[in-house]
PDB file of C-alpha atoms in Angstrom:
ATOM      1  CA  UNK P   1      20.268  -4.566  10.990  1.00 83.00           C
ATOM      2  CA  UNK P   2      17.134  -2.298  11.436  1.00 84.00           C
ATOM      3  CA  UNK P   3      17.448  -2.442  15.629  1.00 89.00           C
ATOM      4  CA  UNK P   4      21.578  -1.890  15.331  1.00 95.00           C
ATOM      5  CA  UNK P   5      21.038   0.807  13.244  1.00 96.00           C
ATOM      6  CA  UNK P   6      18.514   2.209  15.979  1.00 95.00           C
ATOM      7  CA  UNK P   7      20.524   1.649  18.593  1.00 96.00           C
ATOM      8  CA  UNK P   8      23.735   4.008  17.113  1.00 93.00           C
ATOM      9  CA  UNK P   9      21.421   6.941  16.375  1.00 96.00           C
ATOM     10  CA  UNK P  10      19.859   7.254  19.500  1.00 94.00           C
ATOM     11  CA  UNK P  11      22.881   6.620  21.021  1.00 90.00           C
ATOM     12  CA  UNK P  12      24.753   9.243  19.044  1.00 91.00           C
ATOM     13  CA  UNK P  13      21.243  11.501  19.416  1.00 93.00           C
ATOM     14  CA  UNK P  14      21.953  11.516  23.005  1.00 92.00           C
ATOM     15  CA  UNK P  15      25.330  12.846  22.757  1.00 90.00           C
ATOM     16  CA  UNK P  16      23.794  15.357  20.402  1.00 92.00           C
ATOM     17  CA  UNK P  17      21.194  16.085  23.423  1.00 91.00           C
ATOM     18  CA  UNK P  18      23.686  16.171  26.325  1.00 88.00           C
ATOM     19  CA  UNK P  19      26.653  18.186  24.889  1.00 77.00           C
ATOM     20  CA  UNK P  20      29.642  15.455  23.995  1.00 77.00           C
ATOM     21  CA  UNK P  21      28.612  15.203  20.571  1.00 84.00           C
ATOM     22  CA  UNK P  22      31.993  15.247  18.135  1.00 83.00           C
ATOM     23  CA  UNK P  23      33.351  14.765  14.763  1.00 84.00           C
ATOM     24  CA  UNK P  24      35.939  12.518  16.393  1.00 81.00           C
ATOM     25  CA  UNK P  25      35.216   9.044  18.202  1.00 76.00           C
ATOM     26  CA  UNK P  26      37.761   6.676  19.843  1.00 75.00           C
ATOM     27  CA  UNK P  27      37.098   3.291  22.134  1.00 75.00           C
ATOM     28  CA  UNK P  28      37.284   5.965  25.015  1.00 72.00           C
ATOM     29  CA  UNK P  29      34.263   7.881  23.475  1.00 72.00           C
ATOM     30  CA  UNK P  30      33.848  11.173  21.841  1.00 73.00           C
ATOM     31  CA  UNK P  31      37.219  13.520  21.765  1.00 73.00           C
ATOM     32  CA  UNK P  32      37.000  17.010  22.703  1.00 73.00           C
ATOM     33  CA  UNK P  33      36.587  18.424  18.686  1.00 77.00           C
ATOM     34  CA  UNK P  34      33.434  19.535  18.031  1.00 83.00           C
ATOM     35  CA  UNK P  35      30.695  18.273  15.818  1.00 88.00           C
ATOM     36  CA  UNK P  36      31.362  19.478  12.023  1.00 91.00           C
ATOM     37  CA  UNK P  37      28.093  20.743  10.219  1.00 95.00           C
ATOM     38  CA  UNK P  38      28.378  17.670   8.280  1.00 96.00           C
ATOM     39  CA  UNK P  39      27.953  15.774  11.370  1.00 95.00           C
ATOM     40  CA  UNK P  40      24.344  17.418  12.025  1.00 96.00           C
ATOM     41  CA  UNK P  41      24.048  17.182   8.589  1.00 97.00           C
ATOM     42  CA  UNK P  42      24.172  13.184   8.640  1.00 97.00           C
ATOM     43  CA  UNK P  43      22.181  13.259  12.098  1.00 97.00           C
ATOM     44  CA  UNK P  44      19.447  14.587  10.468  1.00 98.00           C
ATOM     45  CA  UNK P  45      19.769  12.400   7.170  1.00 98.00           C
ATOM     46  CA  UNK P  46      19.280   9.466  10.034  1.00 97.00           C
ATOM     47  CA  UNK P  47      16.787  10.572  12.029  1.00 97.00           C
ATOM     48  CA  UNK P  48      14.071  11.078   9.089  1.00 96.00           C
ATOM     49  CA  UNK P  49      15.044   7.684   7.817  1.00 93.00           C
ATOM     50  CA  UNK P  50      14.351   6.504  11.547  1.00 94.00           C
ATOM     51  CA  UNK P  51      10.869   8.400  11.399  1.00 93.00           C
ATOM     52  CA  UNK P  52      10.460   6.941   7.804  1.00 87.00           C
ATOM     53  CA  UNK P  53      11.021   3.078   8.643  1.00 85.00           C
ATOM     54  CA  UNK P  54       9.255   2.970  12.370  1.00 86.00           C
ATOM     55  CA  UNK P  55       6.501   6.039  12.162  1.00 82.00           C
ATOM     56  CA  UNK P  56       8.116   7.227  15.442  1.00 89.00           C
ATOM     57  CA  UNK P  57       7.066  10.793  16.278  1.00 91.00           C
ATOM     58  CA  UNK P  58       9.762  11.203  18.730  1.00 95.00           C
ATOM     59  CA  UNK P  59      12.491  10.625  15.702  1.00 96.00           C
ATOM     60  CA  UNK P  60      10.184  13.563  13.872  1.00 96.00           C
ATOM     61  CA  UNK P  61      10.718  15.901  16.709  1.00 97.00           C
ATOM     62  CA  UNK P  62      14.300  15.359  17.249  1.00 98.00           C
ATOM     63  CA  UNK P  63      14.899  15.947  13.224  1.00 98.00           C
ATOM     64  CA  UNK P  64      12.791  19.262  13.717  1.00 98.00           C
ATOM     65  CA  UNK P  65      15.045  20.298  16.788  1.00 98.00           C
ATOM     66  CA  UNK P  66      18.732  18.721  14.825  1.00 98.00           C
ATOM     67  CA  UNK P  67      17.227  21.461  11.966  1.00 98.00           C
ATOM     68  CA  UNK P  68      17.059  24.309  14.375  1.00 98.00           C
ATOM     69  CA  UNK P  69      20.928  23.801  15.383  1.00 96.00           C
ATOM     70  CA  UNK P  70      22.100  23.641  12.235  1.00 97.00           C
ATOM     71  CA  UNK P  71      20.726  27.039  11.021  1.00 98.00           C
ATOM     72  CA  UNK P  72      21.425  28.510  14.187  1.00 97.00           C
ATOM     73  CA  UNK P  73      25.114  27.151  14.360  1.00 95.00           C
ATOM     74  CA  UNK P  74      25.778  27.408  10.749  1.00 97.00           C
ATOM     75  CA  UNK P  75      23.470  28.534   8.125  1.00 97.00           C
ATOM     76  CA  UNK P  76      24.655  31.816   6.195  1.00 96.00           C
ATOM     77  CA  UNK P  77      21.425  34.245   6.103  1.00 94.00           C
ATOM     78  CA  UNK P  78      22.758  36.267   3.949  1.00 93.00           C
ATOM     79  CA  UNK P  79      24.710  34.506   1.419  1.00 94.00           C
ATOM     80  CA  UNK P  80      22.318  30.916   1.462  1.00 95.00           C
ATOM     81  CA  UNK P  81      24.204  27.801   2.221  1.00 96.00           C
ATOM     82  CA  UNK P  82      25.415  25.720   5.388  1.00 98.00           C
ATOM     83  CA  UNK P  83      29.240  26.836   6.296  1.00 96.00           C
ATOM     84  CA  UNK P  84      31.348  23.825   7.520  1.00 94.00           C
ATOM     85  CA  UNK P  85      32.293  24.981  11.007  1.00 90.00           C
ATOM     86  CA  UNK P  86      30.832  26.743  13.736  1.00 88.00           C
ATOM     87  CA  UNK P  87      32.006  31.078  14.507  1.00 84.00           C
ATOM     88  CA  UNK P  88      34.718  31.089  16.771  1.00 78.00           C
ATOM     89  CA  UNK P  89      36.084  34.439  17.507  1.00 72.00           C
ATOM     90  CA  UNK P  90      38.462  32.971  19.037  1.00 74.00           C
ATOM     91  CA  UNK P  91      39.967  29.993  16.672  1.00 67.00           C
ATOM     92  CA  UNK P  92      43.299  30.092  15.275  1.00 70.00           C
ATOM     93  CA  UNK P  93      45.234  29.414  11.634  1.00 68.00           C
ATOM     94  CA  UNK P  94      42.817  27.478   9.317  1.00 68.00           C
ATOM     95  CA  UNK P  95      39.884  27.190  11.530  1.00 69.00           C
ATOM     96  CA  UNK P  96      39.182  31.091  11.237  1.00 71.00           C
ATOM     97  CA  UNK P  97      38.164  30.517   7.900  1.00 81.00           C
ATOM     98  CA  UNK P  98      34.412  29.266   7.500  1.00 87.00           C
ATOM     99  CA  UNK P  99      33.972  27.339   4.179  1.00 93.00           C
ATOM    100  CA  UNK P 100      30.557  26.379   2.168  1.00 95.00           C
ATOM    101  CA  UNK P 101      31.024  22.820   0.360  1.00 95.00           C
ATOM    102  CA  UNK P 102      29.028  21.223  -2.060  1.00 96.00           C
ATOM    103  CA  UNK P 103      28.278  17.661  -0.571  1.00 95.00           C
ATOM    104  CA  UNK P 104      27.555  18.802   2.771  1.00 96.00           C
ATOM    105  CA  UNK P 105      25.251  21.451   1.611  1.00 97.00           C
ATOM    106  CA  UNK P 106      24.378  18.634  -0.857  1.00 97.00           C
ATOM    107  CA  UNK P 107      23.032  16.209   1.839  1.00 97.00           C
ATOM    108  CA  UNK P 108      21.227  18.887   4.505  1.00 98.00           C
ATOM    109  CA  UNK P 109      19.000  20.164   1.386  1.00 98.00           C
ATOM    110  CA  UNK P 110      17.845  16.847   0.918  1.00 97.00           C
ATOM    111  CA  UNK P 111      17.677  16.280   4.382  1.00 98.00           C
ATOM    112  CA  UNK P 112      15.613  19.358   4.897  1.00 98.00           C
ATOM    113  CA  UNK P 113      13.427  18.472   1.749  1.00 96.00           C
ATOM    114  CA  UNK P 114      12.383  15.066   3.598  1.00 94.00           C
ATOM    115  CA  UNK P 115      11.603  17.158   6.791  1.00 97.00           C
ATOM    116  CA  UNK P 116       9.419  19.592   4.874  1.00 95.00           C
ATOM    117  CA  UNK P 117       7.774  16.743   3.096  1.00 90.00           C
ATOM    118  CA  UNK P 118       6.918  15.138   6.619  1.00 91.00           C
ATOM    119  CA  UNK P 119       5.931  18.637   8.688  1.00 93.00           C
ATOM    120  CA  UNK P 120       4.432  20.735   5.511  1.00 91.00           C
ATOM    121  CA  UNK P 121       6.484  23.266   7.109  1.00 96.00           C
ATOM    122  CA  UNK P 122       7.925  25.552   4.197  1.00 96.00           C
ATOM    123  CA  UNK P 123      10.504  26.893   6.286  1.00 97.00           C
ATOM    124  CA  UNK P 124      12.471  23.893   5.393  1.00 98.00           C
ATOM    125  CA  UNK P 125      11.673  23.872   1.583  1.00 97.00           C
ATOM    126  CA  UNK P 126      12.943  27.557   1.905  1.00 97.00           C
ATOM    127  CA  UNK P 127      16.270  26.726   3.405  1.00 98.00           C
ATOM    128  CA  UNK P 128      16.431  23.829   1.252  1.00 98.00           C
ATOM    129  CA  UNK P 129      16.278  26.279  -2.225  1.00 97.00           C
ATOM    130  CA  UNK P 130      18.461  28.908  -0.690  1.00 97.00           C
ATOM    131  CA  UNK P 131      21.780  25.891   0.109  1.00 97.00           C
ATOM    132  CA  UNK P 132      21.089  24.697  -3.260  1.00 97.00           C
ATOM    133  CA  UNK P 133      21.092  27.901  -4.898  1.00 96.00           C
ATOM    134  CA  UNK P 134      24.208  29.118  -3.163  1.00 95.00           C
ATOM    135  CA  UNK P 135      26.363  26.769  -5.592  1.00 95.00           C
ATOM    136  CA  UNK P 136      24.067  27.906  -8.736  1.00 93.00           C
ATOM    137  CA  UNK P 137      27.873  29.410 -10.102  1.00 89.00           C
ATOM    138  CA  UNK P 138      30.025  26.743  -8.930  1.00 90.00           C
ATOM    139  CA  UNK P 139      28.309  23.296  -8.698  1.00 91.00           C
ATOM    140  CA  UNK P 140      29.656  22.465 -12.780  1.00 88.00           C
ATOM    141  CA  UNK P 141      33.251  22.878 -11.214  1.00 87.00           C
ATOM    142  CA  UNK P 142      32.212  20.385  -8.526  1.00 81.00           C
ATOM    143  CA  UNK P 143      32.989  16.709 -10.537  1.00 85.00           C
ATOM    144  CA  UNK P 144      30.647  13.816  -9.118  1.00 85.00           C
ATOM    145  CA  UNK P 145      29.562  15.820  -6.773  1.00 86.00           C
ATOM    146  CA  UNK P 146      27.374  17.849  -9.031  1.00 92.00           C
ATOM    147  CA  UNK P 147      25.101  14.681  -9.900  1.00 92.00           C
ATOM    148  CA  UNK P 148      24.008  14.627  -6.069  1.00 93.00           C
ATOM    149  CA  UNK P 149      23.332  17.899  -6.547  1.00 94.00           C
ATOM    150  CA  UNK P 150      21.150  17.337  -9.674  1.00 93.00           C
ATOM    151  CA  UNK P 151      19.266  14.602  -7.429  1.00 92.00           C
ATOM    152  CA  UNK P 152      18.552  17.378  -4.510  1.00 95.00           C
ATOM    153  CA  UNK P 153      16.995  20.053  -7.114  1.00 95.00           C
ATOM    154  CA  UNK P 154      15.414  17.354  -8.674  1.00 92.00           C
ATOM    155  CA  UNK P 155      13.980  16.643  -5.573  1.00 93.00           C
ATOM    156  CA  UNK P 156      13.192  20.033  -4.370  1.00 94.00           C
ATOM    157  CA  UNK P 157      10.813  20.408  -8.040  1.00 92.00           C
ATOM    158  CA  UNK P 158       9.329  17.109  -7.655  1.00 89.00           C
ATOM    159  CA  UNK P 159       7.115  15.486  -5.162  1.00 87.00           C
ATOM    160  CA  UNK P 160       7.862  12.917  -3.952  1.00 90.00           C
ATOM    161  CA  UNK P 161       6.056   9.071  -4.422  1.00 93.00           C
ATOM    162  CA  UNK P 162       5.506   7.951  -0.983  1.00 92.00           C
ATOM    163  CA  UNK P 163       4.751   4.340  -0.641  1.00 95.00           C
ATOM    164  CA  UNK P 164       3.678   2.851   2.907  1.00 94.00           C
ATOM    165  CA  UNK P 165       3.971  -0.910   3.415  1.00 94.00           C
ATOM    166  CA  UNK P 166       1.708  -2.069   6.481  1.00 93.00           C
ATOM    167  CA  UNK P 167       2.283  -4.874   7.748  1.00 92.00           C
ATOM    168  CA  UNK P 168       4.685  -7.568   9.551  1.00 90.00           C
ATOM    169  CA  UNK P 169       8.053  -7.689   8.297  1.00 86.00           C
ATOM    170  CA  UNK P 170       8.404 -11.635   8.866  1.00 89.00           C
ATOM    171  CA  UNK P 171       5.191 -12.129   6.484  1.00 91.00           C
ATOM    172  CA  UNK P 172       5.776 -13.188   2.897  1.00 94.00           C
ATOM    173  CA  UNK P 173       3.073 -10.726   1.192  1.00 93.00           C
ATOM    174  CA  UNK P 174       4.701  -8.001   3.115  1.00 94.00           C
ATOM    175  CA  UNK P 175       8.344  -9.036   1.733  1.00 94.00           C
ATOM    176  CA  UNK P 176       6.761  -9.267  -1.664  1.00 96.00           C
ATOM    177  CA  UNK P 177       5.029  -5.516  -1.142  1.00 96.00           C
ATOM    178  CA  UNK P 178       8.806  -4.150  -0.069  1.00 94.00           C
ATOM    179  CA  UNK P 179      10.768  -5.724  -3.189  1.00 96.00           C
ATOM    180  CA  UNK P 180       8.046  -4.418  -5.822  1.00 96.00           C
ATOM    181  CA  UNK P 181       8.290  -0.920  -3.884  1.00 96.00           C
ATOM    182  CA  UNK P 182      12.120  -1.369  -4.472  1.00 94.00           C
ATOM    183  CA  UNK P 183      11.642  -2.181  -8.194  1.00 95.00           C
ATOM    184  CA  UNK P 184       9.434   0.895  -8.987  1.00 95.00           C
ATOM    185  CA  UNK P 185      11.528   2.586 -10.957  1.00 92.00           C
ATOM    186  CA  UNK P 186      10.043   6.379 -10.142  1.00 89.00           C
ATOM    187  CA  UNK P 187      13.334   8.357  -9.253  1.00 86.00           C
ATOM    188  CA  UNK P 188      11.913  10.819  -6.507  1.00 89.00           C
ATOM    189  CA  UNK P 189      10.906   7.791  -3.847  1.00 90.00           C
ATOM    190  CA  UNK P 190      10.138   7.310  -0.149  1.00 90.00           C
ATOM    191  CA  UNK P 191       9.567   3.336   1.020  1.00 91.00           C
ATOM    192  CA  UNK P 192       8.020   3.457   4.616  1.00 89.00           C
ATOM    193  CA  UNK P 193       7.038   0.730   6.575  1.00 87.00           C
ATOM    194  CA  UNK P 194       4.417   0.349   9.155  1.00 87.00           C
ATOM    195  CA  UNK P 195       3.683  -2.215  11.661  1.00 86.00           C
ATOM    196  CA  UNK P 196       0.707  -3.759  11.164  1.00 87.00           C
ATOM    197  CA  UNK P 197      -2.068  -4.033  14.161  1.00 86.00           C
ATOM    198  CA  UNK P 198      -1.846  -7.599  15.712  1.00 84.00           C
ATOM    199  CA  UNK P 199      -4.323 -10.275  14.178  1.00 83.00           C
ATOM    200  CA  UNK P 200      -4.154  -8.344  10.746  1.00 86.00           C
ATOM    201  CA  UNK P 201      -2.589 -10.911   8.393  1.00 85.00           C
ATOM    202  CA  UNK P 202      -2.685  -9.055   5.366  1.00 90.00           C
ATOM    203  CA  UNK P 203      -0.147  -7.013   4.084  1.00 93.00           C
ATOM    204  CA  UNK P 204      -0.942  -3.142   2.516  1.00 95.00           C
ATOM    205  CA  UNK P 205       0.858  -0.441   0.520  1.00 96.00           C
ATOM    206  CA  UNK P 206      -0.547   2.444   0.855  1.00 95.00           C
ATOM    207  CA  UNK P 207       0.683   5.252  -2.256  1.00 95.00           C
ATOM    208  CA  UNK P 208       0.700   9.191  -2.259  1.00 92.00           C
ATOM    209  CA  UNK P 209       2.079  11.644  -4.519  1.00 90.00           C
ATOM    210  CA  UNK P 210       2.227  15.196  -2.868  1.00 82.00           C
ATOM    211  CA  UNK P 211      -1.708  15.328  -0.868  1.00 82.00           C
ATOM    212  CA  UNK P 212      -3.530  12.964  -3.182  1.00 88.00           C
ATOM    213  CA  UNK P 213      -2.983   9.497  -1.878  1.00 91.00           C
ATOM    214  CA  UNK P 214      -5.087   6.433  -3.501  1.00 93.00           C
ATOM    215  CA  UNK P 215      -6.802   3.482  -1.308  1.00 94.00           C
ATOM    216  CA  UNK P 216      -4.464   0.862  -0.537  1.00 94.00           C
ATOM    217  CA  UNK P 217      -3.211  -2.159  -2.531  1.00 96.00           C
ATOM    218  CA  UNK P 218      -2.104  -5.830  -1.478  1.00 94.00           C
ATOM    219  CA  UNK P 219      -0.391  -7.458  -4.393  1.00 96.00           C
ATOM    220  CA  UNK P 220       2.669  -5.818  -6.058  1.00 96.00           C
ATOM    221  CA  UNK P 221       1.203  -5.509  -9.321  1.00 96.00           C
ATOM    222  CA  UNK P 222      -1.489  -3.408  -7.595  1.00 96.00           C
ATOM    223  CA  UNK P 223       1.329  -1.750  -6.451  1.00 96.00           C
ATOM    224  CA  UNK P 224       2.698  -0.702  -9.915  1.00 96.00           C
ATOM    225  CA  UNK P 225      -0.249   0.126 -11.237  1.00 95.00           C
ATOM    226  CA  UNK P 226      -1.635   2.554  -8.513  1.00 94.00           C
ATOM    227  CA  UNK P 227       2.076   4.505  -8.723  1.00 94.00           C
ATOM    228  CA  UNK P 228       2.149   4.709 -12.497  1.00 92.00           C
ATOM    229  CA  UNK P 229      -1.369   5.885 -12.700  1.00 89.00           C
ATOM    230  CA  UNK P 230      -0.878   8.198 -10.239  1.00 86.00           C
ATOM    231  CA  UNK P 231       2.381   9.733 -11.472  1.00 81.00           C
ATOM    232  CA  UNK P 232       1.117   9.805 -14.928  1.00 78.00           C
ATOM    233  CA  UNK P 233      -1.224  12.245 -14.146  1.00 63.00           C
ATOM    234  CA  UNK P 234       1.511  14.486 -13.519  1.00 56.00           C
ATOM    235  CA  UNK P 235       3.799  16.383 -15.753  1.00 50.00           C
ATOM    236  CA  UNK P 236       6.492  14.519 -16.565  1.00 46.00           C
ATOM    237  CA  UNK P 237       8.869  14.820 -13.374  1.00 43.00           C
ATOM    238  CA  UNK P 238      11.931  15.120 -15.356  1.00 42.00           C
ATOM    239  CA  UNK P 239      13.922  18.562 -15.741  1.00 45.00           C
ATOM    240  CA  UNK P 240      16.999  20.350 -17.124  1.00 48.00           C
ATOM    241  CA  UNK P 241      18.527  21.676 -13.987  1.00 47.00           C
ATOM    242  CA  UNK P 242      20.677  24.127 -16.354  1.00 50.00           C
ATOM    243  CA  UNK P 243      17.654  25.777 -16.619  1.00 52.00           C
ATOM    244  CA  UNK P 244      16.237  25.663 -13.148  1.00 50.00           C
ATOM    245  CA  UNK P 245      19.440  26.948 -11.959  1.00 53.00           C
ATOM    246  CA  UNK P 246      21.515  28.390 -15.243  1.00 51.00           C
ATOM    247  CA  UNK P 247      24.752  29.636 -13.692  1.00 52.00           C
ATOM    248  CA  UNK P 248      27.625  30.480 -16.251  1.00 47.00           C
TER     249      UNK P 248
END
């Protein structure tokens, strides 16, 4: 599933790259409408999961440059926020009017979160508070759409529990390793995966919280232990976000 996957983002990368990227696909190929923010939006959501599961730099760069467009196409410097559509002095009827919606903005915070968390640029973190606190006002109105909007400023206060698992995929103590990662029950959490160097049989998860990051483990209670110690020492990660962002 892992190489299909792949194999549709780069291929939808390189329309991204070479101009025919579009909201709209057919048999034929991409139609002449342009790509929506949410479109970027979801291209970046894919290429830092890309980076995440294969430690490919090139999928790193390419989220860095998918960033750029989107606050250059769309981001509202003044106001915070992503707006749906691109300016077009020259659209007609609906398309004249640029709107802000909560799930789009919703997904390219926590897009831009992951970036930040993998470049230490704070740029990103920046951009990331300023779309989330353009809905401070309005994100009660929003329904279910307001709890992925909890999770994103959740995530923006939080750091994140990063948990690298080195090793081959076909190897049983590596399997084990991924479904204790998947059990930890830690809400802010990043599972990587590694390849490991041929001719090293065992399997590693390696565990970091923010810059501190502890030596690695090879048995999944090892596992749990190293991320509860490690997020113990923390303040409790849980907040009211009615009183990070009040509104009304």
């Amino acid at each position: 599933l892992q190489t299909t996957a792949l194999q549709v983002l780069e291929r939808l990368d390189g329309m991204a790259q070479t101009g025919p990227f579009s909201h709209v696909y057919s048999e034929a190929g991409p139609s002449g409408a342009p790509a929506f923010f949410i479109d970027w939006a979801w291209l970046l959501t894919a290429l830092m999961q890309a980076h995440g599961n294969t430690a490919t730099g090139s999928y790193l760069d390419r989220a860095v440059a998918v960033a750029q467009i989107m606050v250059d196409r769309f981001y509202d410097q003044d106001g915070g926020g992503f707006f749906d559509i691109e300016e077009d002095p020259d659209a007609i009827g609906h398309l004249q009017v640029r709107e802000k919606t909560l799930i789009d903005n919703t997904i390219a915070a926590q897009a831009l979160i992951r970036l930040h968390q993998a470049t230490r640029n704070e740029d990103y973190r920046q951009i990331a508070e300023g779309t989330l606190n353009a809905f401070v006002e309005t994100f009660r109105e929003q329904g279910e759409f307001a709890a992925d909007y909890g999770l994103a400023v959740h995530l923006l206060q939080n750091p994140t529990v990063e948990v690298t698992i080195e090793g081959h995929p076909e190897d049983t103590g590596c399997q084990e390793l991924m479904a204790a990662a998947a059990r930890l029950p830690q809400p802010n959490l990043d599972i990587k995966t590694v390849l490991a160097a041929d001719g090293d049989d065992v399997a590693r998860a390696h565990v970091c919280l923010d810059t501190v990051c502890l030596p690695p483990v090879d048995s999944p209670p090892e596992l749990a232990a190293a991320v509860a110690g490690l997020t113990n020492q923390q303040e409790s990660p849980f907040q009211d976000i009615f009183q990070v962002f009040p509104g009304n």
